[in-house]
PDB file of C-alpha atoms in Angstrom:
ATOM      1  CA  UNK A   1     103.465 114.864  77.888  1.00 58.00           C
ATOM      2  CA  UNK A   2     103.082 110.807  77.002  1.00 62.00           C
ATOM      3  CA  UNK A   3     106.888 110.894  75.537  1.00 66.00           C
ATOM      4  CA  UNK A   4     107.516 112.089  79.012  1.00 70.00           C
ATOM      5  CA  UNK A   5     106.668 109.394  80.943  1.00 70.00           C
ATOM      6  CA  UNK A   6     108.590 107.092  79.078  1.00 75.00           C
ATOM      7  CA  UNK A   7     111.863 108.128  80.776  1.00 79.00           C
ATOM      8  CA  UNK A   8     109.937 107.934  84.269  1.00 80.00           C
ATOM      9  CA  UNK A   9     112.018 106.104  86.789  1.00 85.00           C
ATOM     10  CA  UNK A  10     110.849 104.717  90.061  1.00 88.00           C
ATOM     11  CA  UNK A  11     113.152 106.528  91.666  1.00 90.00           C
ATOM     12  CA  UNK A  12     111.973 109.777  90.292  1.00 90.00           C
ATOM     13  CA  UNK A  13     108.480 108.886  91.552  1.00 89.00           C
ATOM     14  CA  UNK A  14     109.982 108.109  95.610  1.00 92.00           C
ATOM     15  CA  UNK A  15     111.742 110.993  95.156  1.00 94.00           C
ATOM     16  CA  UNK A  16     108.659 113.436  94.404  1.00 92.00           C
ATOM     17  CA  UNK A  17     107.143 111.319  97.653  1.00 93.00           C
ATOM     18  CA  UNK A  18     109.742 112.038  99.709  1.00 94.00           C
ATOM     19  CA  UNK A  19     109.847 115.988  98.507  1.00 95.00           C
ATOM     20  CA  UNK A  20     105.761 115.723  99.599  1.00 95.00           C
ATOM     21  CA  UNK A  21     106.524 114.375 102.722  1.00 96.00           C
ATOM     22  CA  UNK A  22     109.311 116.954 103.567  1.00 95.00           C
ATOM     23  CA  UNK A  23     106.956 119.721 102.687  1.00 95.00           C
ATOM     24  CA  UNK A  24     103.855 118.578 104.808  1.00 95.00           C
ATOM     25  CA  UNK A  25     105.991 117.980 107.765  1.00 94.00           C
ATOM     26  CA  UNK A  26     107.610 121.613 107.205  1.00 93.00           C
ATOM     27  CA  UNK A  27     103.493 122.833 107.964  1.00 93.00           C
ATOM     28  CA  UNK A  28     101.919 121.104 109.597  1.00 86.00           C
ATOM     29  CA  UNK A  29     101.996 118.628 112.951  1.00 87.00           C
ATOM     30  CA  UNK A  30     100.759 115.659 111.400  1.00 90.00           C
ATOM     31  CA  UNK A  31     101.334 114.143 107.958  1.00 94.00           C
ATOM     32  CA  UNK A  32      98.576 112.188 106.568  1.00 94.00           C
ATOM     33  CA  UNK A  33      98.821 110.976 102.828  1.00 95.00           C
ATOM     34  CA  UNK A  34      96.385 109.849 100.356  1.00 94.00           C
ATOM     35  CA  UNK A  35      97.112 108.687  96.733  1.00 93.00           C
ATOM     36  CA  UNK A  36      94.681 107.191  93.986  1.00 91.00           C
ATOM     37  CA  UNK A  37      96.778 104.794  91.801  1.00 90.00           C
ATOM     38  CA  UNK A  38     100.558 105.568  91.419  1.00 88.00           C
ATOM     39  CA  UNK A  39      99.498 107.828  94.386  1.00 90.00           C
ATOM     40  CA  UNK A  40      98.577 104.754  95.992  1.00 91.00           C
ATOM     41  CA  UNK A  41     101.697 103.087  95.658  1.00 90.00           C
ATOM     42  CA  UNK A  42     103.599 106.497  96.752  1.00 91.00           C
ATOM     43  CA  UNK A  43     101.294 107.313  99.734  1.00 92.00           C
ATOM     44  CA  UNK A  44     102.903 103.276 100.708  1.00 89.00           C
ATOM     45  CA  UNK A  45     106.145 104.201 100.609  1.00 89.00           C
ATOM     46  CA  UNK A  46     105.817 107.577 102.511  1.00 92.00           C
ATOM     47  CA  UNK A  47     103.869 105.220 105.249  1.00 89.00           C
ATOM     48  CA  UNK A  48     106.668 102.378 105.678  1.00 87.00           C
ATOM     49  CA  UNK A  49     109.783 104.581 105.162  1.00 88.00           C
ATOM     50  CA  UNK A  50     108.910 108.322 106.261  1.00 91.00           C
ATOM     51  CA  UNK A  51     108.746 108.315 110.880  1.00 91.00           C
ATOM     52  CA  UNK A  52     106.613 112.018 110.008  1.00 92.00           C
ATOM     53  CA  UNK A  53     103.541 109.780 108.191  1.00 94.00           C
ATOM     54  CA  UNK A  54     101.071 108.634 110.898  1.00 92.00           C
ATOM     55  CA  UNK A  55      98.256 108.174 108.377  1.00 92.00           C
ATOM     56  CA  UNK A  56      97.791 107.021 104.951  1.00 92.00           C
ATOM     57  CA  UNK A  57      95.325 106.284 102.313  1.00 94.00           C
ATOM     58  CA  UNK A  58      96.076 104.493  99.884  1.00 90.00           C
ATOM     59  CA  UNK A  59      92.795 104.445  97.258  1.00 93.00           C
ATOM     60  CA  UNK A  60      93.219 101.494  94.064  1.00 91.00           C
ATOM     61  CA  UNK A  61      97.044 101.133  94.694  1.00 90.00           C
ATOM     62  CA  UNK A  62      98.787 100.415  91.573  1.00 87.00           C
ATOM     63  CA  UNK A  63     100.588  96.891  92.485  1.00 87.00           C
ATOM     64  CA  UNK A  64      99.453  95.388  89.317  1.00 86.00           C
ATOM     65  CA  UNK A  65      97.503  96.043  86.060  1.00 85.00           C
ATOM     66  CA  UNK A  66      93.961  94.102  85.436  1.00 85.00           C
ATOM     67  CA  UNK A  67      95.030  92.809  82.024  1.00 82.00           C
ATOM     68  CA  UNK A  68      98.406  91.427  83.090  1.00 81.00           C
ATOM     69  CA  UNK A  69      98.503  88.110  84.856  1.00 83.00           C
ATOM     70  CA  UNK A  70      99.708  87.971  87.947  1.00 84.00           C
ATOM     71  CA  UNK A  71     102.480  85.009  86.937  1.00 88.00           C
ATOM     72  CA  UNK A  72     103.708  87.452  83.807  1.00 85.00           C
ATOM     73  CA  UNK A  73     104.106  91.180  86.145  1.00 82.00           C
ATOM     74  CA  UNK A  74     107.670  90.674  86.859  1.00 86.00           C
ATOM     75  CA  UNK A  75     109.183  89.122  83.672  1.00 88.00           C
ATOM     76  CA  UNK A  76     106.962  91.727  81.483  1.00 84.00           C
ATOM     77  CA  UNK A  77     108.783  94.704  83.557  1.00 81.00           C
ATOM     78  CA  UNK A  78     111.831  93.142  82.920  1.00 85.00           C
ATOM     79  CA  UNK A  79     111.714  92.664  79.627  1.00 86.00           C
ATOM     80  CA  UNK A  80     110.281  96.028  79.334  1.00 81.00           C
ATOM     81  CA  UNK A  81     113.558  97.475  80.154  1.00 76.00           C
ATOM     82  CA  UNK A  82     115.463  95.483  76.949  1.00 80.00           C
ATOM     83  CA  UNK A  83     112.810  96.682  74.329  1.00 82.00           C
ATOM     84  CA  UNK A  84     111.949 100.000  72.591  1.00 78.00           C
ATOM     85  CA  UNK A  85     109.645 101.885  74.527  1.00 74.00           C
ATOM     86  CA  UNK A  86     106.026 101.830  72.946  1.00 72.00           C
ATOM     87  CA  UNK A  87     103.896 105.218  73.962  1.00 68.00           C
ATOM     88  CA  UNK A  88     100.145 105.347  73.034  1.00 64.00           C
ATOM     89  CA  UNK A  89      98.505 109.357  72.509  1.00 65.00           C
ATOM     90  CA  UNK A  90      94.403 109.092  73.426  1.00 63.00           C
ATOM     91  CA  UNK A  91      92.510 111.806  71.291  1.00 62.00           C
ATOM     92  CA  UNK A  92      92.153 114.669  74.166  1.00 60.00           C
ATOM     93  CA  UNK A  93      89.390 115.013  75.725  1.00 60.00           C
ATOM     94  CA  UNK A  94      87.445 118.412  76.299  1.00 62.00           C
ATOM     95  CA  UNK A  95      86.028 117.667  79.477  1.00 64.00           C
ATOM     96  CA  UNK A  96      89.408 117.623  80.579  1.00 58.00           C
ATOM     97  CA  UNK A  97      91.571 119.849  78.937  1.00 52.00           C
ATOM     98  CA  UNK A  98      94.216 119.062  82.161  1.00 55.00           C
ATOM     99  CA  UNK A  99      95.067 115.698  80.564  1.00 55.00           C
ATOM    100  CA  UNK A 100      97.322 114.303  78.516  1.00 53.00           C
ATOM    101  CA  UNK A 101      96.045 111.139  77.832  1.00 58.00           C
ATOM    102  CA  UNK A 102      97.684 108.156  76.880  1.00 61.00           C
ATOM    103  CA  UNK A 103     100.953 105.410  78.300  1.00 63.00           C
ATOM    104  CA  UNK A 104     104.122 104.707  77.748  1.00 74.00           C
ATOM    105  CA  UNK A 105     104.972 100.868  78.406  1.00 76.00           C
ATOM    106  CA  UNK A 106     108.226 102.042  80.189  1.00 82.00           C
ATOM    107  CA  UNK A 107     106.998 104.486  82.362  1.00 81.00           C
ATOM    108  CA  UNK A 108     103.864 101.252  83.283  1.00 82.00           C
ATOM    109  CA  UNK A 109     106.690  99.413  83.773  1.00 85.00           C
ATOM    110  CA  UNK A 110     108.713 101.284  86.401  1.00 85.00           C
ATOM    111  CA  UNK A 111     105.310 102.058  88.164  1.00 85.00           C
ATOM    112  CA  UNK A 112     104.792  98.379  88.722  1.00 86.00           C
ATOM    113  CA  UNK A 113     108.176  97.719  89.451  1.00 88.00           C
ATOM    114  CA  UNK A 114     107.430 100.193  92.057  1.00 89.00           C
ATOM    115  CA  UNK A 115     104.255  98.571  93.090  1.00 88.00           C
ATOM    116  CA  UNK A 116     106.536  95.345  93.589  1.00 88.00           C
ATOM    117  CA  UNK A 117     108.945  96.812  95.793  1.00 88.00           C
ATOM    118  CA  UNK A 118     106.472  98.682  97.834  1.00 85.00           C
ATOM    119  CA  UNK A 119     104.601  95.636  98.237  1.00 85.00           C
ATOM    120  CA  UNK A 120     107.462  93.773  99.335  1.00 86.00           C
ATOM    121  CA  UNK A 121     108.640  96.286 101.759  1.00 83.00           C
ATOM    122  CA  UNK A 122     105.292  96.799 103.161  1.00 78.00           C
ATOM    123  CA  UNK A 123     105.057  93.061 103.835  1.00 77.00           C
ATOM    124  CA  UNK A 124     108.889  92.901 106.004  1.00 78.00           C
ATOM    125  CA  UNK A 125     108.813  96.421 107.250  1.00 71.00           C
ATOM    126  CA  UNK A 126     108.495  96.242 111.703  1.00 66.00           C
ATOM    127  CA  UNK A 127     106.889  99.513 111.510  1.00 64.00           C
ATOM    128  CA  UNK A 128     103.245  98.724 112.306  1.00 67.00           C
ATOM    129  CA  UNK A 129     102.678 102.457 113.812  1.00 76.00           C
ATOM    130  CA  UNK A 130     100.907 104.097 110.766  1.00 84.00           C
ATOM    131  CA  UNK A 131      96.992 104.255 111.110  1.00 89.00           C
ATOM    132  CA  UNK A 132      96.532 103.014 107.029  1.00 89.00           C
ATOM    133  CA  UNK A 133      93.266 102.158 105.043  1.00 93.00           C
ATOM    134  CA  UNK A 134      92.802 101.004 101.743  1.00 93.00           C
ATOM    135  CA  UNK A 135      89.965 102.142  99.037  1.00 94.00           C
ATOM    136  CA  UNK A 136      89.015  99.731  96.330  1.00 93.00           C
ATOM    137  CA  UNK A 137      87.089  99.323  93.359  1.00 93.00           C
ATOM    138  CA  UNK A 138      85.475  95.831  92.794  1.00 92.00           C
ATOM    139  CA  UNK A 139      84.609  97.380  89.036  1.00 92.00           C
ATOM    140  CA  UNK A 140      88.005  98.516  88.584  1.00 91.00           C
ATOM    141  CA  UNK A 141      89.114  97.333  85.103  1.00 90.00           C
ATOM    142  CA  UNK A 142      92.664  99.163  85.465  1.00 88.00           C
ATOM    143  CA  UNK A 143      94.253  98.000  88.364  1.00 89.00           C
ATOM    144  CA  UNK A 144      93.311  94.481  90.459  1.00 90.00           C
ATOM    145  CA  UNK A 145      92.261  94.449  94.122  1.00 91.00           C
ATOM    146  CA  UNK A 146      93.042  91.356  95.319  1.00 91.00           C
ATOM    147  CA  UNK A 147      97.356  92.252  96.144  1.00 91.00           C
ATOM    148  CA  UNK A 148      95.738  95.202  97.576  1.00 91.00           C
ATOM    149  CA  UNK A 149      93.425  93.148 100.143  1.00 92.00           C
ATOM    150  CA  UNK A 150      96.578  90.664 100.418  1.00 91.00           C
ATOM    151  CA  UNK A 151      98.675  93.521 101.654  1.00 89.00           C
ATOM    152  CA  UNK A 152      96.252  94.517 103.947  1.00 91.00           C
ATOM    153  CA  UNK A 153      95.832  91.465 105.292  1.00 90.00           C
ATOM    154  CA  UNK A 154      99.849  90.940 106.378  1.00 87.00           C
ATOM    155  CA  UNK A 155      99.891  94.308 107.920  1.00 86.00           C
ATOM    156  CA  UNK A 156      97.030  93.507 110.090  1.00 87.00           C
ATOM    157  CA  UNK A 157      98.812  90.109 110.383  1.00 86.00           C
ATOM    158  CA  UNK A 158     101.554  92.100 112.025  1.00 83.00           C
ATOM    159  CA  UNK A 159      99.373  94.384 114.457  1.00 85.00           C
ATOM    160  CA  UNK A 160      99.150  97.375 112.234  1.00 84.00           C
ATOM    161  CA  UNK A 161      95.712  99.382 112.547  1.00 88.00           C
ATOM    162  CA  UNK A 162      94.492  98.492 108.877  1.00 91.00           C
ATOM    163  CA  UNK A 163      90.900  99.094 107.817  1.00 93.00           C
ATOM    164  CA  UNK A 164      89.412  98.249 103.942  1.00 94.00           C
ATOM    165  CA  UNK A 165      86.875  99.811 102.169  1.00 93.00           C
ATOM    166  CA  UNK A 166      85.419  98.383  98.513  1.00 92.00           C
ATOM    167  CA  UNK A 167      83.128 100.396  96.323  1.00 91.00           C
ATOM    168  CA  UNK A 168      80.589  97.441  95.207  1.00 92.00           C
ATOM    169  CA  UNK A 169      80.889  96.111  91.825  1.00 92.00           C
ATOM    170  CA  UNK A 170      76.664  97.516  91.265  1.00 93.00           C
ATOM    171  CA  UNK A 171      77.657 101.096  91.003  1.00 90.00           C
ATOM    172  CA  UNK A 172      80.729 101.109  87.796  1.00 89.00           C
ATOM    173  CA  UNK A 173      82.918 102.958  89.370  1.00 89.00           C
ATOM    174  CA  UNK A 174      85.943 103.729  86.641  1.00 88.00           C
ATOM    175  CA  UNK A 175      89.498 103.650  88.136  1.00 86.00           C
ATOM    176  CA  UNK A 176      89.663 106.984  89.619  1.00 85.00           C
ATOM    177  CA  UNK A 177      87.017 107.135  91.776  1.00 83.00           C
ATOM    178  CA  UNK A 178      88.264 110.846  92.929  1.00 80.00           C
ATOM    179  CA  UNK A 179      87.131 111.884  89.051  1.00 72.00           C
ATOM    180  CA  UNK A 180      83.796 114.562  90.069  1.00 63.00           C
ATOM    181  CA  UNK A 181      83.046 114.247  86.120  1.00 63.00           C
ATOM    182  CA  UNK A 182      79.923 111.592  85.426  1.00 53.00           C
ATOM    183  CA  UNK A 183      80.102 110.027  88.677  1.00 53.00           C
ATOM    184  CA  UNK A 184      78.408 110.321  92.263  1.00 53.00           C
ATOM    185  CA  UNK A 185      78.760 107.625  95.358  1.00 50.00           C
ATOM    186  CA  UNK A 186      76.585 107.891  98.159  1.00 51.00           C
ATOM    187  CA  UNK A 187      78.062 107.147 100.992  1.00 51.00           C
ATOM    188  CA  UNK A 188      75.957 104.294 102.303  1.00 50.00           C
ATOM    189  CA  UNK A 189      77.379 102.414  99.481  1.00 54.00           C
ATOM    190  CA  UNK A 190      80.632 102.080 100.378  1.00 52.00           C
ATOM    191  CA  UNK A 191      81.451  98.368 101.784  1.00 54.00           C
ATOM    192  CA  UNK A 192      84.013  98.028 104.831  1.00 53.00           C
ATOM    193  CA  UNK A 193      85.710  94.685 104.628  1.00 55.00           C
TER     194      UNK A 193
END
């Protein structure tokens, strides 16, 4: 539900990574996470901070929003703590009757101020042990790739096995690139940076 999300904490969203993580080291031998988006961001924090992770994926990260600039992210999350919360409901769509779309600018704002923190983490953190590659979209109009390729480049900076993949601009990708509806990616398209 889109009223939902508006009382979505960061903290709430680390602490449903952290459940994840618990579980797939309860099964299995090796933990590998992936996320697409807010997954993204999650599947970073499971990487730096859980010793069980020894690969992630993290596919368009959400560190920051493509219609935000970059100078305005943190003062617009702040701010977005001192005003009403503004939610938006999409018309649903009956292709996907498992969505409820729409936003709430709170619940945007604590996923960036996620996104910051992970980011910032990520970039001090001595743990350089987790095997991690990152998926992006160069026609993503949601979220921007170029603090995704930045953190990429300061793990590899530090020694951390690091490899980046970019779906090319030419094929229109949307955001979520894991979507099976209207889409299809050959392979040999995919660009390793």
């Amino acid at each position: 539900n889109v009223g939902e999300l508006a009382r979505l904490t960061a903290a709430e969203l680390v602490h449903t990574a952290d459940a994840a993580v618990d579980i797939a080291a309860g099964l299995g031998d090796t933990v590998v996470v992936v996320g697409l988006s807010v997954g993204g961001t999650l599947a970073l924090w499971a990487g730096e901070e859980r010793p069980e992770v020894r690969r992630a994926v993290f596919i368009a990260p959400a560190f920051e929003f493509t219609h935000v600039p970059s100078i305005l992210e943190r003062p617009l999350v702040n701010l977005s703590a001192r005003i009403p919360n503004v939610s938006r409901r999409s018309a649903p769509d009956s292709a996907r009757p498992d969505r409820d779309p729409g936003f709430a600018t709170h619940g945007l704002a604590q996923v960036l101020r996620l996104g910051m923190a992970v980011r910032r983490d990520a970039e001090r953190a001595s743990r350089t042990s987790v095997e991690t590659l990152f998926l992006v979209n160069a026609h993503d109009h949601t979220v921007k790739s170029a603090p995704v390729l930045a953190l990429a480049r300061a793990l590899n900076d530090r020694g951390a096995p690091v490899s980046v993949y970019e779906f090319p601009d030419r094929l229109g990708l949307p955001h979520n690139v894991l979507d099976p509806i209207d889409q299809a990616t050959p392979a040999g398209d995919i660009l390793a940076v």
